[in-house]
PDB file of C-alpha atoms and ligand atoms in Angstrom:
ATOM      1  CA  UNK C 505       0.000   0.000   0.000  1.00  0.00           C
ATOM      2  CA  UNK C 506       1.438   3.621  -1.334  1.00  0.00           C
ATOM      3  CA  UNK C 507       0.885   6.296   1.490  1.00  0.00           C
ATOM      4  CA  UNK C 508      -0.120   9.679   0.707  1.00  0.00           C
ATOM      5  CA  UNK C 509      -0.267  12.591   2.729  1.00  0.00           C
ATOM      6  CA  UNK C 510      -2.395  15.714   1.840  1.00  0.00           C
ATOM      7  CA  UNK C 511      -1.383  19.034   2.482  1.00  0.00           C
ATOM      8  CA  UNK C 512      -4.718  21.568   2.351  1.00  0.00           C
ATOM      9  CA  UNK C 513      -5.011  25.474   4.171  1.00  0.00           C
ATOM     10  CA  UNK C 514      -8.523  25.799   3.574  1.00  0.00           C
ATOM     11  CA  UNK C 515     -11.720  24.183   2.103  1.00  0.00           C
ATOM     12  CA  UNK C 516      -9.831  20.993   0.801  1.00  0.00           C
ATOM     13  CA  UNK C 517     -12.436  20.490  -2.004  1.00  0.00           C
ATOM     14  CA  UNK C 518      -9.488  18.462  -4.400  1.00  0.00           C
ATOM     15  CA  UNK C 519      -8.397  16.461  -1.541  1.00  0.00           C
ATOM     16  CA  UNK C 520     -12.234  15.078  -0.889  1.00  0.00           C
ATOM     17  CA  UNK C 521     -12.368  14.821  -4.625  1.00  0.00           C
ATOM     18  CA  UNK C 522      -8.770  12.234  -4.391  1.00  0.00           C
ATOM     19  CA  UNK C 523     -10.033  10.431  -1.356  1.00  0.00           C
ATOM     20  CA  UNK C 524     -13.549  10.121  -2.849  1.00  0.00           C
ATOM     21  CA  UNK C 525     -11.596   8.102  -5.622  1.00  0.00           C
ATOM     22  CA  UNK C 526     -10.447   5.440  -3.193  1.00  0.00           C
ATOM     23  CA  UNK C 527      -7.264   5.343  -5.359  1.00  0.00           C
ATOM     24  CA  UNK C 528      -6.462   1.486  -5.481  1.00  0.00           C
ATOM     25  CA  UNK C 529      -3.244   0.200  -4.085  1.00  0.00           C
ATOM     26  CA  UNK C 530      -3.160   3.866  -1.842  1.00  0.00           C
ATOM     27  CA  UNK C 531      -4.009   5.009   1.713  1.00  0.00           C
ATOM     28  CA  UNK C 532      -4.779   8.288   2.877  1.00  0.00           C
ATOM     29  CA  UNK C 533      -2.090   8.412   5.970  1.00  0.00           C
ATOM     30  CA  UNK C 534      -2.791  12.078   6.933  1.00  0.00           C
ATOM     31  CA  UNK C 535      -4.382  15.184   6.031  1.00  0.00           C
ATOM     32  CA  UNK C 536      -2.364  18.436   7.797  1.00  0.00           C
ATOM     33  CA  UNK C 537      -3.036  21.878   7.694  1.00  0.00           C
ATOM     34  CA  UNK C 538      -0.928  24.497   8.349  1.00  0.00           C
ATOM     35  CA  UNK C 539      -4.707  26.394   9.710  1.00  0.00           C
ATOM     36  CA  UNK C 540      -6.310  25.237  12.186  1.00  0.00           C
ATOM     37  CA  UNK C 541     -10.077  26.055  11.355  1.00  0.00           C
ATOM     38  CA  UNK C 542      -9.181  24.654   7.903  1.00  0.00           C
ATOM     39  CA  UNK C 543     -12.833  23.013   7.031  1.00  0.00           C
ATOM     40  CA  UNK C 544     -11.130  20.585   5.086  1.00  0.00           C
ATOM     41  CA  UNK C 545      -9.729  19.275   8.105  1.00  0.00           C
ATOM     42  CA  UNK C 546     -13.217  18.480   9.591  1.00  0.00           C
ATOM     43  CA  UNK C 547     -14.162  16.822   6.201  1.00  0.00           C
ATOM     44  CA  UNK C 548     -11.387  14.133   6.623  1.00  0.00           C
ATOM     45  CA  UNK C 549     -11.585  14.046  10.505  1.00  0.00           C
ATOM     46  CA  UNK C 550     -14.993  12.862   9.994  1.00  0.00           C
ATOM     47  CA  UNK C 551     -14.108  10.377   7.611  1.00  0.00           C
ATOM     48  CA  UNK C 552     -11.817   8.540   9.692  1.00  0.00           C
ATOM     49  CA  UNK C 553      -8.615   9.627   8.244  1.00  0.00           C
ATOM     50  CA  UNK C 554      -5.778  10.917  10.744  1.00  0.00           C
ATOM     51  CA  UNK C 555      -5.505  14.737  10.418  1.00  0.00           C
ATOM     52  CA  UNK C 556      -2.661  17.365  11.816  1.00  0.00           C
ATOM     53  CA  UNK C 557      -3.009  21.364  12.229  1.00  0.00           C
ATOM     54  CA  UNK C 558      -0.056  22.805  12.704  1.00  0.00           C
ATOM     55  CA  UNK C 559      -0.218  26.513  13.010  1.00  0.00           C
ATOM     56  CA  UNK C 560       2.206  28.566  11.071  1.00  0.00           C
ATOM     57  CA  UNK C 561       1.897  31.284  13.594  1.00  0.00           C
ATOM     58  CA  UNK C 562       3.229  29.338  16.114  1.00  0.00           C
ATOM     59  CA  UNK C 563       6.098  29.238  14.392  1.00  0.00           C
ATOM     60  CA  UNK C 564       9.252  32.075  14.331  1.00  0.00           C
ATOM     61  CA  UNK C 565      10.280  31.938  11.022  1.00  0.00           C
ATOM     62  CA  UNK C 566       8.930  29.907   7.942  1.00  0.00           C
ATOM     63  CA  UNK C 567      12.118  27.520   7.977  1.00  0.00           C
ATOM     64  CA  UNK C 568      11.523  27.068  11.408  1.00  0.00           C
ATOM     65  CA  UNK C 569       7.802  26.113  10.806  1.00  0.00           C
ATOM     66  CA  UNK C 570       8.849  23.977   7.566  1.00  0.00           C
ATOM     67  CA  UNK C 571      11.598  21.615   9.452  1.00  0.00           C
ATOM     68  CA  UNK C 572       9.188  20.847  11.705  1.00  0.00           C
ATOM     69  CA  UNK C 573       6.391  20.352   8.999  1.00  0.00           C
ATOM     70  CA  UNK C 574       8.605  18.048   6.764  1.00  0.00           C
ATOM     71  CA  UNK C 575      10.430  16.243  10.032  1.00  0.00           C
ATOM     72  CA  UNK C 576       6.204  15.249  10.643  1.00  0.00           C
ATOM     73  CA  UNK C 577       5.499  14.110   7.115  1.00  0.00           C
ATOM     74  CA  UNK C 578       8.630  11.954   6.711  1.00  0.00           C
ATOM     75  CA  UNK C 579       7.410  10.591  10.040  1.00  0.00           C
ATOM     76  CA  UNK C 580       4.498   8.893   8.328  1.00  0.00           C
ATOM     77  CA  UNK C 581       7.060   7.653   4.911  1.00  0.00           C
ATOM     78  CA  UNK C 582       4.971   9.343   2.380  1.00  0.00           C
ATOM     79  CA  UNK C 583       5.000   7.722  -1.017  1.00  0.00           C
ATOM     80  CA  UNK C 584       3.596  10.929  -2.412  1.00  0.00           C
ATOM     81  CA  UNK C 585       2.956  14.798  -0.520  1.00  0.00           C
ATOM     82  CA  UNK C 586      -0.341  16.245  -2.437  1.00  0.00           C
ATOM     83  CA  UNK C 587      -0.431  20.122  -2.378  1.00  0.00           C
ATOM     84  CA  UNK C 588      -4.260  20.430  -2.400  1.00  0.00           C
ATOM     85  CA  UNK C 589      -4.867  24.420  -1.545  1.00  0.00           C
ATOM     86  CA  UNK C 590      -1.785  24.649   0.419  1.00  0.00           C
ATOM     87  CA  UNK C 591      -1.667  28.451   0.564  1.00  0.00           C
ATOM     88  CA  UNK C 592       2.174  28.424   1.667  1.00  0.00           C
ATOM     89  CA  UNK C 593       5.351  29.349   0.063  1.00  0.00           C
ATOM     90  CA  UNK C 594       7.528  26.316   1.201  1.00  0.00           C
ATOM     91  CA  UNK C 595      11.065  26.737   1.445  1.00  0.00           C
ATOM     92  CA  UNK C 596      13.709  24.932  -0.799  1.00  0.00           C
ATOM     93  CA  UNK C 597      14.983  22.874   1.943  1.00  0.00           C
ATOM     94  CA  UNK C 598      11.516  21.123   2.545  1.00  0.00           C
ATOM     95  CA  UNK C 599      11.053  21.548  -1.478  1.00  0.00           C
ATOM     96  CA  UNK C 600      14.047  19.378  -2.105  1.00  0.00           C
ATOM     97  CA  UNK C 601      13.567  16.680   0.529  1.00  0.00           C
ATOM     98  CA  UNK C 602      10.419  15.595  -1.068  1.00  0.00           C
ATOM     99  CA  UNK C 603      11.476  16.252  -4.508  1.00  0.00           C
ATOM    100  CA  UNK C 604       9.975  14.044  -7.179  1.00  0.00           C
ATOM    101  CA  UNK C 605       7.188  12.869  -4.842  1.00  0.00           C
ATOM    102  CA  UNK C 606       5.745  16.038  -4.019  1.00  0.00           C
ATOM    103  CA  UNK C 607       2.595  17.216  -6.660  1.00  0.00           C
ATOM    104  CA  UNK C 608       0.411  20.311  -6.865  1.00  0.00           C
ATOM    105  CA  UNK C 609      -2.698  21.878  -8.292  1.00  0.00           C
ATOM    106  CA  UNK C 610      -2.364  25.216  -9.607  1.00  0.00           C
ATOM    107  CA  UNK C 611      -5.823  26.713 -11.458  1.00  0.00           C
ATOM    108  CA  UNK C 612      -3.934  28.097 -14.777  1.00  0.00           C
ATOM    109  CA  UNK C 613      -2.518  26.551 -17.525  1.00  0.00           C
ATOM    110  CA  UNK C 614       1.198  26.833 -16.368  1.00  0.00           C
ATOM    111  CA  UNK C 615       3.306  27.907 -17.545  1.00  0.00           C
ATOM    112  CA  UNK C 616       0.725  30.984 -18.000  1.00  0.00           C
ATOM    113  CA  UNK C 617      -0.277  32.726 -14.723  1.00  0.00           C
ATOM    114  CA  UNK C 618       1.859  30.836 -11.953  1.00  0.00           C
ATOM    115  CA  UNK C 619       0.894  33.286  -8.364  1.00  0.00           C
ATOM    116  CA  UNK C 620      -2.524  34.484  -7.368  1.00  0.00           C
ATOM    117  CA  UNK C 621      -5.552  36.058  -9.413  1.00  0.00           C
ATOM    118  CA  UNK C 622      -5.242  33.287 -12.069  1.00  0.00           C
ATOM    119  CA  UNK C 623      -8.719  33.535 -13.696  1.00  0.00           C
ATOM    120  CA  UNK C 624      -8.907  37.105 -13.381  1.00  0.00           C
ATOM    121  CA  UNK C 625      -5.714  37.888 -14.995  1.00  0.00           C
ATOM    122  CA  UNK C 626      -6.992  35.113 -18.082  1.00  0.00           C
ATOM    123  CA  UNK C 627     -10.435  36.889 -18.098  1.00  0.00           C
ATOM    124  CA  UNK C 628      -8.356  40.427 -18.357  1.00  0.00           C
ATOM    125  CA  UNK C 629      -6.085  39.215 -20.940  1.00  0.00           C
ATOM    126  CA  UNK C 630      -8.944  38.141 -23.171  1.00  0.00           C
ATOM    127  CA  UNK C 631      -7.913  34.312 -23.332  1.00  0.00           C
ATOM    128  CA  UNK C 632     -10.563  31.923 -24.888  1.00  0.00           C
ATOM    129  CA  UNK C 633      -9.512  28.737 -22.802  1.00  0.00           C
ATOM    130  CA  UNK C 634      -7.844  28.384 -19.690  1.00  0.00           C
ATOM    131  CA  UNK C 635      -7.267  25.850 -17.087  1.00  0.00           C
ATOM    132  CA  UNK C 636      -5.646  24.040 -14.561  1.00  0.00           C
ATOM    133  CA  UNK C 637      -1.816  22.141 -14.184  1.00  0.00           C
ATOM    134  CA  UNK C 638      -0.867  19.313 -12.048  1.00  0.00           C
ATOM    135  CA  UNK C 639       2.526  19.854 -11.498  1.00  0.00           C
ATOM    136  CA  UNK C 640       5.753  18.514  -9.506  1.00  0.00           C
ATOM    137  CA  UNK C 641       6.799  21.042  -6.904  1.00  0.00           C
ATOM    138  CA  UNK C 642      10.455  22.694  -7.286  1.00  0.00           C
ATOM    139  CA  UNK C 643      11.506  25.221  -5.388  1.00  0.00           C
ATOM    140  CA  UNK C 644       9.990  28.190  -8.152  1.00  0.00           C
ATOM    141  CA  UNK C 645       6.618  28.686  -7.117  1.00  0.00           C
ATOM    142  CA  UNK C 646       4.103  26.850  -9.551  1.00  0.00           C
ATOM    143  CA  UNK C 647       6.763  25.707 -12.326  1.00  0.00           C
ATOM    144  CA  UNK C 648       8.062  22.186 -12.044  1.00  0.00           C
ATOM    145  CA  UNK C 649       7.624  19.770 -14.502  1.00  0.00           C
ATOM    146  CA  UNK C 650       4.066  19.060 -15.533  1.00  0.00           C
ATOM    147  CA  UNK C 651       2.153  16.136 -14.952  1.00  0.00           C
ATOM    148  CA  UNK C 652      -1.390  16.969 -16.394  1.00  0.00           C
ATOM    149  CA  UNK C 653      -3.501  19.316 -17.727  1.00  0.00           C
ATOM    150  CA  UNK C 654      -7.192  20.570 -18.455  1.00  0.00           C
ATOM    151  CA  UNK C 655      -8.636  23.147 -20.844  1.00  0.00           C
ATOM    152  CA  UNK C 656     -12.380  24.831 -20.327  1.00  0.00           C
ATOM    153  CA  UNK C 657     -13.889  27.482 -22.182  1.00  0.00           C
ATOM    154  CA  UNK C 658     -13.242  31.203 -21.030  1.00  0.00           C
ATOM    155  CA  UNK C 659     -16.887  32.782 -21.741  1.00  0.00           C
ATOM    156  CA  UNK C 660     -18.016  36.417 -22.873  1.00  0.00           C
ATOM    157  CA  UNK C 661     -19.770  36.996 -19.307  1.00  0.00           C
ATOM    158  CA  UNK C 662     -17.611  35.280 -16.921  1.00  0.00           C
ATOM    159  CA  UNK C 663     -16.565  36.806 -13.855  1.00  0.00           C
ATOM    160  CA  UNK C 664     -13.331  35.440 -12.303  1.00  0.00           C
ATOM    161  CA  UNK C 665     -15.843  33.237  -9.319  1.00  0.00           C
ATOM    162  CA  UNK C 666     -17.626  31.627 -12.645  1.00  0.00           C
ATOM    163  CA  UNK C 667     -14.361  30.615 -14.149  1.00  0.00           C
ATOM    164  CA  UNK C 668     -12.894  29.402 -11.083  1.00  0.00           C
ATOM    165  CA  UNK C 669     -15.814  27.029 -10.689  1.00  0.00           C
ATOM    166  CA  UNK C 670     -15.480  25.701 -14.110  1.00  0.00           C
ATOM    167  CA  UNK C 671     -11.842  25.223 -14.009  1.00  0.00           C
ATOM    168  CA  UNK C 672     -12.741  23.805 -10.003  1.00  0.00           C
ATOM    169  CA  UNK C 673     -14.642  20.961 -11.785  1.00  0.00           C
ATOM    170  CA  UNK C 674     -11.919  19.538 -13.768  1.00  0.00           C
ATOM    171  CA  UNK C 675      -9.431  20.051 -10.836  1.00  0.00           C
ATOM    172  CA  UNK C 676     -11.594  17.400  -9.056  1.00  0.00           C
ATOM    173  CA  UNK C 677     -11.213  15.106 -12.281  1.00  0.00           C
ATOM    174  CA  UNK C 678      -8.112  15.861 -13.068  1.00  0.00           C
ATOM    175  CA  UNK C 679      -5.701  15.886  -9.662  1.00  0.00           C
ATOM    176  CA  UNK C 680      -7.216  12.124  -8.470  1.00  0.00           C
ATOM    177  CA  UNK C 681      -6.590  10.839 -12.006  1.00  0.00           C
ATOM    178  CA  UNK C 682      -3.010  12.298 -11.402  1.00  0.00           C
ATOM    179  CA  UNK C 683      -2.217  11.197  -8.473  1.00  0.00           C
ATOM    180  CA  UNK C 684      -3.810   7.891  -9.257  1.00  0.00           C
ATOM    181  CA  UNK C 685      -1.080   7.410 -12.279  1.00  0.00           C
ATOM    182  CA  UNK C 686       1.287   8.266 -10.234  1.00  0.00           C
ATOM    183  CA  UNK C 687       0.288   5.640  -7.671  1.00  0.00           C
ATOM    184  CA  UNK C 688       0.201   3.317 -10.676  1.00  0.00           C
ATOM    185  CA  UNK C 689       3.599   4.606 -12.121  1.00  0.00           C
ATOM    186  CA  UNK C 690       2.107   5.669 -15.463  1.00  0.00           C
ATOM    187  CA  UNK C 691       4.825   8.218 -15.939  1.00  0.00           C
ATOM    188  CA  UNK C 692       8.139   9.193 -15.279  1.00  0.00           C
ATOM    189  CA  UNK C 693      10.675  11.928 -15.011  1.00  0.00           C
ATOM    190  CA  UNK C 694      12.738  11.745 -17.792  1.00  0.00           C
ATOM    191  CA  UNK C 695      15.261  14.551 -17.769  1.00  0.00           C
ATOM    192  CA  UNK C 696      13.112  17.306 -16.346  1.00  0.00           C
ATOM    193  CA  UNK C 697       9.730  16.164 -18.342  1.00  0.00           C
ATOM    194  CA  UNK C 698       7.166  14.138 -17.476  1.00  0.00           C
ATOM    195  CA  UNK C 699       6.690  11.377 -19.847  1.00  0.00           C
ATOM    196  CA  UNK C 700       3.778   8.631 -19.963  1.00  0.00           C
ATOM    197  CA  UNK C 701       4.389   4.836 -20.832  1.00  0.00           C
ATOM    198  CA  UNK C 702       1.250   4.249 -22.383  1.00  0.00           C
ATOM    199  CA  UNK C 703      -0.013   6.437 -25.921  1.00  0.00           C
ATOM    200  CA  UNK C 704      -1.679   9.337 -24.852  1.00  0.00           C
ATOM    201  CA  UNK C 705      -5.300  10.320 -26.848  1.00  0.00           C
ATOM    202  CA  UNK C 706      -4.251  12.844 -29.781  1.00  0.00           C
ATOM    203  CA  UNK C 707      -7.349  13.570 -31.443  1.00  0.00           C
ATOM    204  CA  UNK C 708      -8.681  14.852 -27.920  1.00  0.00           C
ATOM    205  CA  UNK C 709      -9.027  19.109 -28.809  1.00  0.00           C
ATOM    206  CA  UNK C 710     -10.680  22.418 -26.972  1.00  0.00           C
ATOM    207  CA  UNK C 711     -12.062  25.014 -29.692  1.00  0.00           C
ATOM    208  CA  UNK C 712     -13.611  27.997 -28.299  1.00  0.00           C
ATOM    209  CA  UNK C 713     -16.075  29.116 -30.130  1.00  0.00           C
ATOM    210  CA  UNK C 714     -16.298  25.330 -31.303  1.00  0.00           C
TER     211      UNK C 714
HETATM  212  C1  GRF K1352      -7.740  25.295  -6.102  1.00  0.00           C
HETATM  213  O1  GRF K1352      -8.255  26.157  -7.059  1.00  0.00           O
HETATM  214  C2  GRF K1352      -6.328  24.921  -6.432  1.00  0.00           C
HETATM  215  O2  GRF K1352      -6.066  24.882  -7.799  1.00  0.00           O
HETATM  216  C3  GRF K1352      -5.535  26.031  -5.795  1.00  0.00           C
HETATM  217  O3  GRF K1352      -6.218  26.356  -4.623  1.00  0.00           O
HETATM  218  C4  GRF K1352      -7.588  25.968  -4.743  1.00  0.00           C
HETATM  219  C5  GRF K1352      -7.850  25.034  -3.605  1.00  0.00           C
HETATM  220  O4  GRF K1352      -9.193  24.670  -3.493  1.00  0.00           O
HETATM  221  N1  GRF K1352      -4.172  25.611  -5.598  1.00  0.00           N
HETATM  222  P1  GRF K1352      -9.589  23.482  -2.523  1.00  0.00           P
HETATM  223  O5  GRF K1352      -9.071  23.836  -1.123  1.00  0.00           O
HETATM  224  O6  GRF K1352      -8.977  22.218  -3.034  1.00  0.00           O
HETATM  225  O7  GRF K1352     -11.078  23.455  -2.538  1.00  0.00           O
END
């Protein structure tokens, strides 16, 4: 059995959307948050599944507060560290001892838009589609090499809240089908890129208008 851990700061909708998937051949080990009143934590606690708050503001400094964090997650031998709406900037230290096991969600289509305001700033820009990027975590925020992708249409009259929930929708497809290949070792990290052993679907194509 793989062991994941989730790492969530607020509602945690993608990690009840991964342990909803019951993800064969993995166990949830431990869902921490880094807030306390994190609702996501409450989800999960009532599910049965071993959960950790560990204030941030307890903490001195943020490599103070990430030793301790990553000293507590190798505790429980992760397989895999899931960023699901983990609204902290983690250090390179922690970054590189969980590199090439650690993934995250990030609501653009990365390389476009890494930081905050993503829908707004694709909505300002005029895009047609945009997205959301499962991603490996290095130590620059939101690059790493990425793992998977999806596309939705950017309409006339959306507001950045109606994006969001579009692009929300195939974050819940999208990050347990990730993390489930990666559980199944569907791809690899070949020199920086992410490459899958299996053909992937070509014809598959987003054309706004269509
Ligand atoms: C998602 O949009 C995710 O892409 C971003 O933060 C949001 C978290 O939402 N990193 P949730 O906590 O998973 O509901």
């Amino acid at each position: 059995m793989k062991k994941i851990v989730i790492l969530i700061s607020g509602r945690g909708s993608n990690m009840q959307a991964i342990v909803e998937a019951g993800i064969p051949g993995a166990e949830i080990a431990a869902v921490i948050s880094n807030r306390p009143d994190a609702a996501g934590l409450i989800w999960a606690n009532e599910r049965g599944i071993p959960t950790l708050a560990l204030d941030h503001k307890a903490y001195a400094s943020r490599d103070e507060f990430d030793a301790v964090l990553a000293d507590k997650i190798e505790g429980m031998q992760p397989d895999l560290l899931v960023l699901a709406g983990y609204m902290r900037i983690l250090t390179p230290v922690f970054v590189n001892r969980f590199a090439g096991r650690m993934l995250n969600i990030h609501p653009s289509l990365l390389p476009a838009y890494p930081g905050l305001h993503t829908h707004q700033r694709a909505i300002e820009d005029g895009l047609k589609i945009a997205g959301c990027t499962v991603h490996f975590v290095t130590a620059e925020l939101d690059h790493g090499p990425v793992v998977a992708q999806a596309a939705v249409p950017v309409l006339d009259e959306d507001s950045a809240d109606t994006l969001a929930a579009r692009v929300l929708k195939q974050e819940h497809q999208l990050y347990p089908a990730a993390v489930r290949a990666f559980i199944s070792g569907d791809f690899a990290l070949v020199a920086g890129r992410v490459r899958y052993a299996r053909p992937l679907d070509e014809s598959a194509a987003l054309r706004v208008p269509g």
